[in-house]
Amino acid sequence: MNLLLYFLTVLIWGTTWIAIKLQLGVVAIPVSIFYRFALAGLLLFAVLLLTRKLQKLDRRGHWLCVGQGLCLFCLNFLCFYSATQWIPSGLVSVVFSAATLWNAVNARLWFGTRISPRVMAAGALGFSGLVLLFWPELASQQPSHETLLGLGFALLGTFCFSTGNMLSSLQQRAGIRPLTGNAYSMLYGAAILLAGCVAAGLPFDFDPSPPYVGALLYLAVFGSVIGFTAYLTLVGRMGPARAAYCTVLFPVVALSVSTVAEGYRWTPFALAGLALVMLGNLLVFTKWSPFSRRAAVGRA
């Protein structure tokens, strides 16, 4: 079941980049994000009401959902959309892949969870693999004020994502199921975005073109309702550190889609990076270890 949820998350989030790209242009970024999570939250809320699976929350549960909505469905996306205005998307993906390490550290700080050497090694391998995958893009990036600004937004977005993971863990420990937690959190996140857009005086334009509408529906239903529910279920079942390895693998899926849709060309660096990412997956989801034979010899 964990592997199914994991690959479902990777497949969906690995294809959302194309949909996000189709949304850029007519509608302001914060407004597009508001449309996405308002629609996703309302759909999820309606389904839970119709199936009578919506849980009632106490005051603490609502505050946890407010916090998750702010971190995971508001600030996280605002930071990453802003980061892509200053630095290449490949560099943003590399920074975001550090969520595995962020989650391991935050789980230690929040819950006292021991940081597994296997998870840290997998995160380091995955991060190294992504650096190789995007090396041509990274090597051509010249240090500047804009670069530092973009990196700052990307790091802040990753921190917000990780904090949202911790709040989801608290929700599930309190007995709040991911579907209910997501429904409330998405609506709270959308409400915060709405207030911010109104305060900033942003126009609520809408692009009726098929690409924009199709991208909005895909991001709301698959990228948000299904993708985040699958991922946050993994957070509860596997722990934040192991679940966050999705963030390392889904850029690889994005590149595979880009090969067909945008003519991405694989280089020796990219292939070596893919091998390191796959090695990290072996460490996370199997008992295999490159040091197992040495350890067995030592015990003998």
PDB file of C-alpha atoms in Angstrom:
ATOM      1  CA  MET A   1       0.000   0.000   0.000  1.00  0.00           C
ATOM      2  CA  ASN A   2       2.821   2.410   0.834  1.00  0.00           C
ATOM      3  CA  LEU A   3       4.489   1.813  -2.531  1.00  0.00           C
ATOM      4  CA  LEU A   4       1.175   2.428  -4.341  1.00  0.00           C
ATOM      5  CA  LEU A   5       0.646   5.728  -2.525  1.00  0.00           C
ATOM      6  CA  TYR A   6       4.274   6.694  -3.114  1.00  0.00           C
ATOM      7  CA  PHE A   7       4.247   6.102  -6.866  1.00  0.00           C
ATOM      8  CA  LEU A   8       0.812   7.697  -7.200  1.00  0.00           C
ATOM      9  CA  THR A   9       2.183  10.830  -5.540  1.00  0.00           C
ATOM     10  CA  VAL A  10       5.322  10.814  -7.688  1.00  0.00           C
ATOM     11  CA  LEU A  11       3.366  10.288 -10.920  1.00  0.00           C
ATOM     12  CA  ILE A  12       0.861  13.063 -10.186  1.00  0.00           C
ATOM     13  CA  TRP A  13       3.283  15.647  -8.804  1.00  0.00           C
ATOM     14  CA  GLY A  14       5.784  14.823 -11.531  1.00  0.00           C
ATOM     15  CA  THR A  15       3.241  15.969 -14.145  1.00  0.00           C
ATOM     16  CA  THR A  16       1.853  19.049 -12.392  1.00  0.00           C
ATOM     17  CA  TRP A  17       4.751  21.225 -13.617  1.00  0.00           C
ATOM     18  CA  ILE A  18       3.331  21.201 -17.149  1.00  0.00           C
ATOM     19  CA  ALA A  19      -0.099  22.220 -15.811  1.00  0.00           C
ATOM     20  CA  ILE A  20       1.403  24.999 -13.685  1.00  0.00           C
ATOM     21  CA  LYS A  21       3.246  26.326 -16.733  1.00  0.00           C
ATOM     22  CA  LEU A  22      -0.060  26.491 -18.648  1.00  0.00           C
ATOM     23  CA  GLN A  23      -1.523  28.727 -15.924  1.00  0.00           C
ATOM     24  CA  LEU A  24       1.101  31.459 -16.196  1.00  0.00           C
ATOM     25  CA  GLY A  25       0.111  34.571 -18.127  1.00  0.00           C
ATOM     26  CA  VAL A  26      -3.332  36.160 -17.892  1.00  0.00           C
ATOM     27  CA  VAL A  27      -4.215  35.459 -14.240  1.00  0.00           C
ATOM     28  CA  ALA A  28      -2.039  36.700 -11.351  1.00  0.00           C
ATOM     29  CA  ILE A  29      -0.142  33.901  -9.614  1.00  0.00           C
ATOM     30  CA  PRO A  30      -1.770  34.302  -6.152  1.00  0.00           C
ATOM     31  CA  VAL A  31      -5.211  34.359  -7.772  1.00  0.00           C
ATOM     32  CA  SER A  32      -4.493  31.152  -9.725  1.00  0.00           C
ATOM     33  CA  ILE A  33      -3.330  29.464  -6.518  1.00  0.00           C
ATOM     34  CA  PHE A  34      -6.529  30.665  -4.796  1.00  0.00           C
ATOM     35  CA  TYR A  35      -8.684  29.217  -7.598  1.00  0.00           C
ATOM     36  CA  ARG A  36      -6.839  25.910  -7.322  1.00  0.00           C
ATOM     37  CA  PHE A  37      -7.236  25.342  -3.596  1.00  0.00           C
ATOM     38  CA  ALA A  38     -10.701  26.862  -3.299  1.00  0.00           C
ATOM     39  CA  LEU A  39     -11.920  24.430  -5.951  1.00  0.00           C
ATOM     40  CA  ALA A  40      -9.993  21.495  -4.462  1.00  0.00           C
ATOM     41  CA  GLY A  41     -11.194  22.228  -0.918  1.00  0.00           C
ATOM     42  CA  LEU A  42     -14.840  22.609  -1.964  1.00  0.00           C
ATOM     43  CA  LEU A  43     -14.758  19.383  -4.020  1.00  0.00           C
ATOM     44  CA  LEU A  44     -13.168  17.405  -1.203  1.00  0.00           C
ATOM     45  CA  PHE A  45     -15.513  18.908   1.396  1.00  0.00           C
ATOM     46  CA  ALA A  46     -18.572  18.056  -0.750  1.00  0.00           C
ATOM     47  CA  VAL A  47     -17.460  14.453  -1.276  1.00  0.00           C
ATOM     48  CA  LEU A  48     -16.858  13.963   2.444  1.00  0.00           C
ATOM     49  CA  LEU A  49     -20.264  15.444   3.299  1.00  0.00           C
ATOM     50  CA  LEU A  50     -22.058  13.248   0.744  1.00  0.00           C
ATOM     51  CA  THR A  51     -20.290  10.121   1.968  1.00  0.00           C
ATOM     52  CA  ARG A  52     -20.695  11.174   5.624  1.00  0.00           C
ATOM     53  CA  LYS A  53     -16.971  10.798   6.243  1.00  0.00           C
ATOM     54  CA  LEU A  54     -16.270  14.381   7.301  1.00  0.00           C
ATOM     55  CA  GLN A  55     -14.991  14.433  10.863  1.00  0.00           C
ATOM     56  CA  LYS A  56     -15.971  17.092  13.378  1.00  0.00           C
ATOM     57  CA  LEU A  57     -12.976  19.021  14.665  1.00  0.00           C
ATOM     58  CA  ASP A  58     -12.404  20.633  18.023  1.00  0.00           C
ATOM     59  CA  ARG A  59     -10.734  24.024  18.429  1.00  0.00           C
ATOM     60  CA  ARG A  60      -7.237  22.513  18.402  1.00  0.00           C
ATOM     61  CA  GLY A  61      -8.031  20.568  15.240  1.00  0.00           C
ATOM     62  CA  HIS A  62      -9.195  23.730  13.466  1.00  0.00           C
ATOM     63  CA  TRP A  63      -6.041  25.610  14.489  1.00  0.00           C
ATOM     64  CA  LEU A  64      -3.883  22.745  13.181  1.00  0.00           C
ATOM     65  CA  CYS A  65      -5.737  22.983   9.871  1.00  0.00           C
ATOM     66  CA  VAL A  66      -5.288  26.765   9.783  1.00  0.00           C
ATOM     67  CA  GLY A  67      -1.554  26.275  10.281  1.00  0.00           C
ATOM     68  CA  GLN A  68      -1.352  23.576   7.626  1.00  0.00           C
ATOM     69  CA  GLY A  69      -3.398  25.671   5.208  1.00  0.00           C
ATOM     70  CA  LEU A  70      -1.076  28.645   5.727  1.00  0.00           C
ATOM     71  CA  CYS A  71       2.132  26.625   5.328  1.00  0.00           C
ATOM     72  CA  LEU A  72       1.214  23.924   2.801  1.00  0.00           C
ATOM     73  CA  PHE A  73      -1.519  25.464   0.652  1.00  0.00           C
ATOM     74  CA  CYS A  74      -0.541  29.134   0.716  1.00  0.00           C
ATOM     75  CA  LEU A  75       3.019  30.235   1.606  1.00  0.00           C
ATOM     76  CA  ASN A  76       4.605  27.106   0.117  1.00  0.00           C
ATOM     77  CA  PHE A  77       3.220  27.777  -3.349  1.00  0.00           C
ATOM     78  CA  LEU A  78       3.645  31.556  -3.210  1.00  0.00           C
ATOM     79  CA  CYS A  79       7.339  31.068  -2.406  1.00  0.00           C
ATOM     80  CA  PHE A  80       8.004  28.563  -5.186  1.00  0.00           C
ATOM     81  CA  TYR A  81       6.100  30.499  -7.837  1.00  0.00           C
ATOM     82  CA  SER A  82       8.074  33.589  -6.812  1.00  0.00           C
ATOM     83  CA  ALA A  83      11.375  31.692  -6.843  1.00  0.00           C
ATOM     84  CA  THR A  84      10.866  30.625 -10.473  1.00  0.00           C
ATOM     85  CA  GLN A  85      10.736  34.295 -11.469  1.00  0.00           C
ATOM     86  CA  TRP A  86      14.371  34.733 -10.378  1.00  0.00           C
ATOM     87  CA  ILE A  87      16.113  31.364 -10.830  1.00  0.00           C
ATOM     88  CA  PRO A  88      15.683  28.366 -13.183  1.00  0.00           C
ATOM     89  CA  SER A  89      13.032  25.796 -12.297  1.00  0.00           C
ATOM     90  CA  GLY A  90      15.763  23.145 -12.163  1.00  0.00           C
ATOM     91  CA  LEU A  91      17.482  24.962  -9.332  1.00  0.00           C
ATOM     92  CA  VAL A  92      14.148  25.294  -7.520  1.00  0.00           C
ATOM     93  CA  SER A  93      13.673  21.525  -7.821  1.00  0.00           C
ATOM     94  CA  VAL A  94      17.128  20.892  -6.364  1.00  0.00           C
ATOM     95  CA  VAL A  95      16.361  23.117  -3.369  1.00  0.00           C
ATOM     96  CA  PHE A  96      12.945  21.493  -2.891  1.00  0.00           C
ATOM     97  CA  SER A  97      14.518  18.030  -2.865  1.00  0.00           C
ATOM     98  CA  ALA A  98      16.106  18.991   0.456  1.00  0.00           C
ATOM     99  CA  ALA A  99      12.629  18.514   1.996  1.00  0.00           C
ATOM    100  CA  THR A 100      13.733  14.972   2.877  1.00  0.00           C
ATOM    101  CA  LEU A 101      16.481  16.350   5.107  1.00  0.00           C
ATOM    102  CA  TRP A 102      14.279  19.184   6.428  1.00  0.00           C
ATOM    103  CA  ASN A 103      11.620  16.652   7.446  1.00  0.00           C
ATOM    104  CA  ALA A 104      14.155  14.426   9.186  1.00  0.00           C
ATOM    105  CA  VAL A 105      15.485  17.379  11.186  1.00  0.00           C
ATOM    106  CA  ASN A 106      12.015  18.792  11.951  1.00  0.00           C
ATOM    107  CA  ALA A 107      10.709  15.378  13.015  1.00  0.00           C
ATOM    108  CA  ARG A 108      13.598  15.240  15.477  1.00  0.00           C
ATOM    109  CA  LEU A 109      12.832  18.747  16.785  1.00  0.00           C
ATOM    110  CA  TRP A 110       9.038  18.365  16.901  1.00  0.00           C
ATOM    111  CA  PHE A 111       8.618  14.725  17.937  1.00  0.00           C
ATOM    112  CA  GLY A 112      12.035  13.549  19.114  1.00  0.00           C
ATOM    113  CA  THR A 113      12.159  11.026  16.252  1.00  0.00           C
ATOM    114  CA  ARG A 114      15.606   9.527  15.739  1.00  0.00           C
ATOM    115  CA  ILE A 115      17.145  10.535  12.422  1.00  0.00           C
ATOM    116  CA  SER A 116      17.719   7.312  10.500  1.00  0.00           C
ATOM    117  CA  PRO A 117      21.150   7.101   8.831  1.00  0.00           C
ATOM    118  CA  ARG A 118      19.466   5.258   5.943  1.00  0.00           C
ATOM    119  CA  VAL A 119      17.021   8.120   5.314  1.00  0.00           C
ATOM    120  CA  MET A 120      19.766  10.740   5.566  1.00  0.00           C
ATOM    121  CA  ALA A 121      21.954   8.749   3.153  1.00  0.00           C
ATOM    122  CA  ALA A 122      19.014   8.383   0.745  1.00  0.00           C
ATOM    123  CA  GLY A 123      18.299  12.110   0.935  1.00  0.00           C
ATOM    124  CA  ALA A 124      21.956  12.936   0.270  1.00  0.00           C
ATOM    125  CA  LEU A 125      22.047  10.560  -2.718  1.00  0.00           C
ATOM    126  CA  GLY A 126      18.821  11.975  -4.107  1.00  0.00           C
ATOM    127  CA  PHE A 127      19.995  15.555  -3.670  1.00  0.00           C
ATOM    128  CA  SER A 128      23.318  14.738  -5.378  1.00  0.00           C
ATOM    129  CA  GLY A 129      21.443  13.034  -8.187  1.00  0.00           C
ATOM    130  CA  LEU A 130      19.280  16.094  -8.815  1.00  0.00           C
ATOM    131  CA  VAL A 131      22.344  18.331  -8.840  1.00  0.00           C
ATOM    132  CA  LEU A 132      23.771  16.153 -11.632  1.00  0.00           C
ATOM    133  CA  LEU A 133      20.421  16.077 -13.460  1.00  0.00           C
ATOM    134  CA  PHE A 134      20.306  19.869 -13.557  1.00  0.00           C
ATOM    135  CA  TRP A 135      24.042  20.513 -13.680  1.00  0.00           C
ATOM    136  CA  PRO A 136      24.108  22.354 -17.058  1.00  0.00           C
ATOM    137  CA  GLU A 137      21.380  24.688 -15.814  1.00  0.00           C
ATOM    138  CA  LEU A 138      23.051  25.172 -12.439  1.00  0.00           C
ATOM    139  CA  ALA A 139      26.507  25.770 -13.926  1.00  0.00           C
ATOM    140  CA  SER A 140      25.188  28.536 -16.181  1.00  0.00           C
ATOM    141  CA  GLN A 141      23.523  30.388 -13.310  1.00  0.00           C
ATOM    142  CA  GLN A 142      25.543  33.501 -12.419  1.00  0.00           C
ATOM    143  CA  PRO A 143      25.514  34.624  -8.757  1.00  0.00           C
ATOM    144  CA  SER A 144      23.569  37.861  -8.353  1.00  0.00           C
ATOM    145  CA  HIS A 145      21.094  39.622  -6.117  1.00  0.00           C
ATOM    146  CA  GLU A 146      18.269  37.992  -8.091  1.00  0.00           C
ATOM    147  CA  THR A 147      19.825  34.549  -7.620  1.00  0.00           C
ATOM    148  CA  LEU A 148      20.067  35.017  -3.864  1.00  0.00           C
ATOM    149  CA  LEU A 149      16.469  36.268  -3.771  1.00  0.00           C
ATOM    150  CA  GLY A 150      15.266  33.239  -5.716  1.00  0.00           C
ATOM    151  CA  LEU A 151      17.219  30.834  -3.516  1.00  0.00           C
ATOM    152  CA  GLY A 152      15.787  32.541  -0.435  1.00  0.00           C
ATOM    153  CA  PHE A 153      12.225  32.058  -1.681  1.00  0.00           C
ATOM    154  CA  ALA A 154      12.944  28.418  -2.585  1.00  0.00           C
ATOM    155  CA  LEU A 155      14.437  27.695   0.855  1.00  0.00           C
ATOM    156  CA  LEU A 156      11.504  29.413   2.599  1.00  0.00           C
ATOM    157  CA  GLY A 157       9.049  27.431   0.467  1.00  0.00           C
ATOM    158  CA  THR A 158      10.776  24.166   1.377  1.00  0.00           C
ATOM    159  CA  PHE A 159      10.679  25.091   5.060  1.00  0.00           C
ATOM    160  CA  CYS A 160       6.941  25.889   4.795  1.00  0.00           C
ATOM    161  CA  PHE A 161       6.342  22.549   3.047  1.00  0.00           C
ATOM    162  CA  SER A 162       8.197  20.703   5.802  1.00  0.00           C
ATOM    163  CA  THR A 163       6.334  22.597   8.534  1.00  0.00           C
ATOM    164  CA  GLY A 164       3.053  21.637   6.858  1.00  0.00           C
ATOM    165  CA  ASN A 165       4.182  18.011   6.995  1.00  0.00           C
ATOM    166  CA  MET A 166       4.758  18.279  10.750  1.00  0.00           C
ATOM    167  CA  LEU A 167       1.303  19.824  11.257  1.00  0.00           C
ATOM    168  CA  SER A 168      -0.224  16.978   9.229  1.00  0.00           C
ATOM    169  CA  SER A 169       1.547  14.506  11.505  1.00  0.00           C
ATOM    170  CA  LEU A 170       0.057  16.279  14.530  1.00  0.00           C
ATOM    171  CA  GLN A 171      -3.388  16.098  12.921  1.00  0.00           C
ATOM    172  CA  GLN A 172      -3.112  12.362  12.314  1.00  0.00           C
ATOM    173  CA  ARG A 173      -1.797  11.759  15.820  1.00  0.00           C
ATOM    174  CA  ALA A 174      -4.899  13.588  17.076  1.00  0.00           C
ATOM    175  CA  GLY A 175      -7.104  11.211  15.056  1.00  0.00           C
ATOM    176  CA  ILE A 176      -7.830  13.570  12.151  1.00  0.00           C
ATOM    177  CA  ARG A 177      -7.811  11.609   8.907  1.00  0.00           C
ATOM    178  CA  PRO A 178      -5.889  13.095   5.933  1.00  0.00           C
ATOM    179  CA  LEU A 179      -9.046  13.635   3.831  1.00  0.00           C
ATOM    180  CA  THR A 180     -10.730  15.705   6.532  1.00  0.00           C
ATOM    181  CA  GLY A 181      -7.523  17.522   7.401  1.00  0.00           C
ATOM    182  CA  ASN A 182      -6.905  18.389   3.754  1.00  0.00           C
ATOM    183  CA  ALA A 183     -10.468  19.578   3.171  1.00  0.00           C
ATOM    184  CA  TYR A 184     -10.343  22.066   6.025  1.00  0.00           C
ATOM    185  CA  SER A 185      -6.704  23.035   5.401  1.00  0.00           C
ATOM    186  CA  MET A 186      -7.262  23.746   1.702  1.00  0.00           C
ATOM    187  CA  LEU A 187     -10.250  25.944   2.464  1.00  0.00           C
ATOM    188  CA  TYR A 188      -8.356  27.789   5.182  1.00  0.00           C
ATOM    189  CA  GLY A 189      -5.398  28.225   2.810  1.00  0.00           C
ATOM    190  CA  ALA A 190      -7.723  29.510   0.082  1.00  0.00           C
ATOM    191  CA  ALA A 191      -9.327  31.959   2.557  1.00  0.00           C
ATOM    192  CA  ILE A 192      -5.893  33.323   3.511  1.00  0.00           C
ATOM    193  CA  LEU A 193      -4.985  33.676  -0.175  1.00  0.00           C
ATOM    194  CA  LEU A 194      -8.299  35.441  -0.855  1.00  0.00           C
ATOM    195  CA  ALA A 195      -7.667  37.922   1.948  1.00  0.00           C
ATOM    196  CA  GLY A 196      -4.143  38.557   0.666  1.00  0.00           C
ATOM    197  CA  CYS A 197      -5.321  39.094  -2.919  1.00  0.00           C
ATOM    198  CA  VAL A 198      -8.016  41.545  -1.794  1.00  0.00           C
ATOM    199  CA  ALA A 199      -5.556  43.423   0.422  1.00  0.00           C
ATOM    200  CA  ALA A 200      -3.057  43.650  -2.460  1.00  0.00           C
ATOM    201  CA  GLY A 201      -5.750  44.842  -4.863  1.00  0.00           C
ATOM    202  CA  LEU A 202      -5.182  42.016  -7.338  1.00  0.00           C
ATOM    203  CA  PRO A 203      -7.844  41.657 -10.053  1.00  0.00           C
ATOM    204  CA  PHE A 204      -9.730  38.354 -10.052  1.00  0.00           C
ATOM    205  CA  ASP A 205      -9.329  37.719 -13.767  1.00  0.00           C
ATOM    206  CA  PHE A 206     -10.108  34.331 -15.288  1.00  0.00           C
ATOM    207  CA  ASP A 207      -8.754  32.757 -18.447  1.00  0.00           C
ATOM    208  CA  PRO A 208     -11.550  30.733 -20.113  1.00  0.00           C
ATOM    209  CA  SER A 209      -9.167  29.097 -22.605  1.00  0.00           C
ATOM    210  CA  PRO A 210      -9.125  25.252 -22.645  1.00  0.00           C
ATOM    211  CA  PRO A 211      -5.428  25.025 -21.583  1.00  0.00           C
ATOM    212  CA  TYR A 212      -5.976  27.189 -18.473  1.00  0.00           C
ATOM    213  CA  VAL A 213      -9.250  25.542 -17.460  1.00  0.00           C
ATOM    214  CA  GLY A 214      -7.849  22.062 -18.095  1.00  0.00           C
ATOM    215  CA  ALA A 215      -4.723  22.853 -16.073  1.00  0.00           C
ATOM    216  CA  LEU A 216      -6.831  24.265 -13.214  1.00  0.00           C
ATOM    217  CA  LEU A 217      -8.997  21.138 -13.064  1.00  0.00           C
ATOM    218  CA  TYR A 218      -5.963  18.836 -13.189  1.00  0.00           C
ATOM    219  CA  LEU A 219      -4.157  20.759 -10.445  1.00  0.00           C
ATOM    220  CA  ALA A 220      -7.253  20.945  -8.241  1.00  0.00           C
ATOM    221  CA  VAL A 221      -8.455  17.340  -8.578  1.00  0.00           C
ATOM    222  CA  PHE A 222      -5.306  15.326  -9.221  1.00  0.00           C
ATOM    223  CA  GLY A 223      -2.500  17.589  -8.009  1.00  0.00           C
ATOM    224  CA  SER A 224      -4.306  18.715  -4.836  1.00  0.00           C
ATOM    225  CA  VAL A 225      -7.129  16.374  -3.757  1.00  0.00           C
ATOM    226  CA  ILE A 226      -5.537  13.080  -4.825  1.00  0.00           C
ATOM    227  CA  GLY A 227      -1.845  14.006  -4.735  1.00  0.00           C
ATOM    228  CA  PHE A 228      -1.782  15.700  -1.334  1.00  0.00           C
ATOM    229  CA  THR A 229      -4.074  13.092   0.240  1.00  0.00           C
ATOM    230  CA  ALA A 230      -1.815  10.270  -0.970  1.00  0.00           C
ATOM    231  CA  TYR A 231       1.318  12.085   0.190  1.00  0.00           C
ATOM    232  CA  LEU A 232       0.028  13.115   3.619  1.00  0.00           C
ATOM    233  CA  THR A 233      -1.281   9.580   4.147  1.00  0.00           C
ATOM    234  CA  LEU A 234       2.299   8.454   3.582  1.00  0.00           C
ATOM    235  CA  VAL A 235       3.469  11.020   6.136  1.00  0.00           C
ATOM    236  CA  GLY A 236       1.224   9.371   8.700  1.00  0.00           C
ATOM    237  CA  ARG A 237       2.124   5.792   7.723  1.00  0.00           C
ATOM    238  CA  MET A 238       5.866   6.108   7.046  1.00  0.00           C
ATOM    239  CA  GLY A 239       6.941   9.260   8.849  1.00  0.00           C
ATOM    240  CA  PRO A 240       7.780  12.668   7.358  1.00  0.00           C
ATOM    241  CA  ALA A 241      11.402  11.868   6.425  1.00  0.00           C
ATOM    242  CA  ARG A 242      10.733   8.761   4.305  1.00  0.00           C
ATOM    243  CA  ALA A 243       7.547  10.176   2.753  1.00  0.00           C
ATOM    244  CA  ALA A 244       9.391  13.324   1.639  1.00  0.00           C
ATOM    245  CA  TYR A 245      11.617  11.282  -0.670  1.00  0.00           C
ATOM    246  CA  CYS A 246       8.780  11.798  -3.176  1.00  0.00           C
ATOM    247  CA  THR A 247      10.140  15.323  -3.579  1.00  0.00           C
ATOM    248  CA  VAL A 248      13.388  13.858  -4.886  1.00  0.00           C
ATOM    249  CA  LEU A 249      11.836  11.524  -7.445  1.00  0.00           C
ATOM    250  CA  PHE A 250       9.047  13.603  -8.960  1.00  0.00           C
ATOM    251  CA  PRO A 251      11.415  16.017 -10.787  1.00  0.00           C
ATOM    252  CA  VAL A 252      12.731  12.921 -12.600  1.00  0.00           C
ATOM    253  CA  VAL A 253       9.181  12.194 -13.781  1.00  0.00           C
ATOM    254  CA  ALA A 254       8.854  15.843 -14.811  1.00  0.00           C
ATOM    255  CA  LEU A 255      11.994  15.522 -16.932  1.00  0.00           C
ATOM    256  CA  SER A 256      10.656  12.343 -18.555  1.00  0.00           C
ATOM    257  CA  VAL A 257       7.461  14.186 -19.501  1.00  0.00           C
ATOM    258  CA  SER A 258       9.573  17.105 -20.715  1.00  0.00           C
ATOM    259  CA  THR A 259      11.505  14.715 -22.993  1.00  0.00           C
ATOM    260  CA  VAL A 260       8.307  14.085 -24.947  1.00  0.00           C
ATOM    261  CA  ALA A 261       6.538  17.434 -24.552  1.00  0.00           C
ATOM    262  CA  GLU A 262       9.440  19.890 -24.633  1.00  0.00           C
ATOM    263  CA  GLY A 263      12.335  18.026 -26.268  1.00  0.00           C
ATOM    264  CA  TYR A 264      14.492  17.657 -23.127  1.00  0.00           C
ATOM    265  CA  ARG A 265      17.826  15.966 -23.961  1.00  0.00           C
ATOM    266  CA  TRP A 266      19.413  13.478 -21.563  1.00  0.00           C
ATOM    267  CA  THR A 267      23.128  13.970 -20.926  1.00  0.00           C
ATOM    268  CA  PRO A 268      25.712  11.710 -19.225  1.00  0.00           C
ATOM    269  CA  PHE A 269      25.374  13.943 -16.134  1.00  0.00           C
ATOM    270  CA  ALA A 270      21.589  13.462 -16.183  1.00  0.00           C
ATOM    271  CA  LEU A 271      21.865   9.679 -16.499  1.00  0.00           C
ATOM    272  CA  ALA A 272      24.354   9.546 -13.619  1.00  0.00           C
ATOM    273  CA  GLY A 273      22.000  11.697 -11.552  1.00  0.00           C
ATOM    274  CA  LEU A 274      19.075   9.380 -12.328  1.00  0.00           C
ATOM    275  CA  ALA A 275      21.163   6.414 -11.135  1.00  0.00           C
ATOM    276  CA  LEU A 276      21.847   8.149  -7.800  1.00  0.00           C
ATOM    277  CA  VAL A 277      18.143   8.942  -7.333  1.00  0.00           C
ATOM    278  CA  MET A 278      17.258   5.280  -7.970  1.00  0.00           C
ATOM    279  CA  LEU A 279      19.918   4.213  -5.468  1.00  0.00           C
ATOM    280  CA  GLY A 280      18.324   6.500  -2.895  1.00  0.00           C
ATOM    281  CA  ASN A 281      14.963   4.823  -3.541  1.00  0.00           C
ATOM    282  CA  LEU A 282      16.495   1.423  -2.813  1.00  0.00           C
ATOM    283  CA  LEU A 283      17.745   2.709   0.526  1.00  0.00           C
ATOM    284  CA  VAL A 284      14.356   4.149   1.496  1.00  0.00           C
ATOM    285  CA  PHE A 285      12.038   1.320   0.459  1.00  0.00           C
ATOM    286  CA  THR A 286      14.098  -1.868   0.779  1.00  0.00           C
ATOM    287  CA  LYS A 287      16.411  -3.447   3.314  1.00  0.00           C
ATOM    288  CA  TRP A 288      19.235  -3.362   0.775  1.00  0.00           C
ATOM    289  CA  SER A 289      22.332  -1.399   1.758  1.00  0.00           C
ATOM    290  CA  PRO A 290      25.736  -1.028   0.075  1.00  0.00           C
ATOM    291  CA  PHE A 291      27.240  -1.664   3.499  1.00  0.00           C
ATOM    292  CA  SER A 292      25.236  -4.800   4.300  1.00  0.00           C
ATOM    293  CA  ARG A 293      27.867  -7.242   3.075  1.00  0.00           C
ATOM    294  CA  ARG A 294      30.614  -5.417   4.964  1.00  0.00           C
ATOM    295  CA  ALA A 295      28.455  -5.460   8.108  1.00  0.00           C
ATOM    296  CA  ALA A 296      27.788  -9.177   7.664  1.00  0.00           C
ATOM    297  CA  VAL A 297      31.497  -9.866   7.281  1.00  0.00           C
ATOM    298  CA  GLY A 298      32.177  -7.840  10.439  1.00  0.00           C
ATOM    299  CA  ARG A 299      29.636  -9.864  12.414  1.00  0.00           C
ATOM    300  CA  ALA A 300      31.132 -13.116  11.153  1.00  0.00           C
TER     301      ALA A 300
END
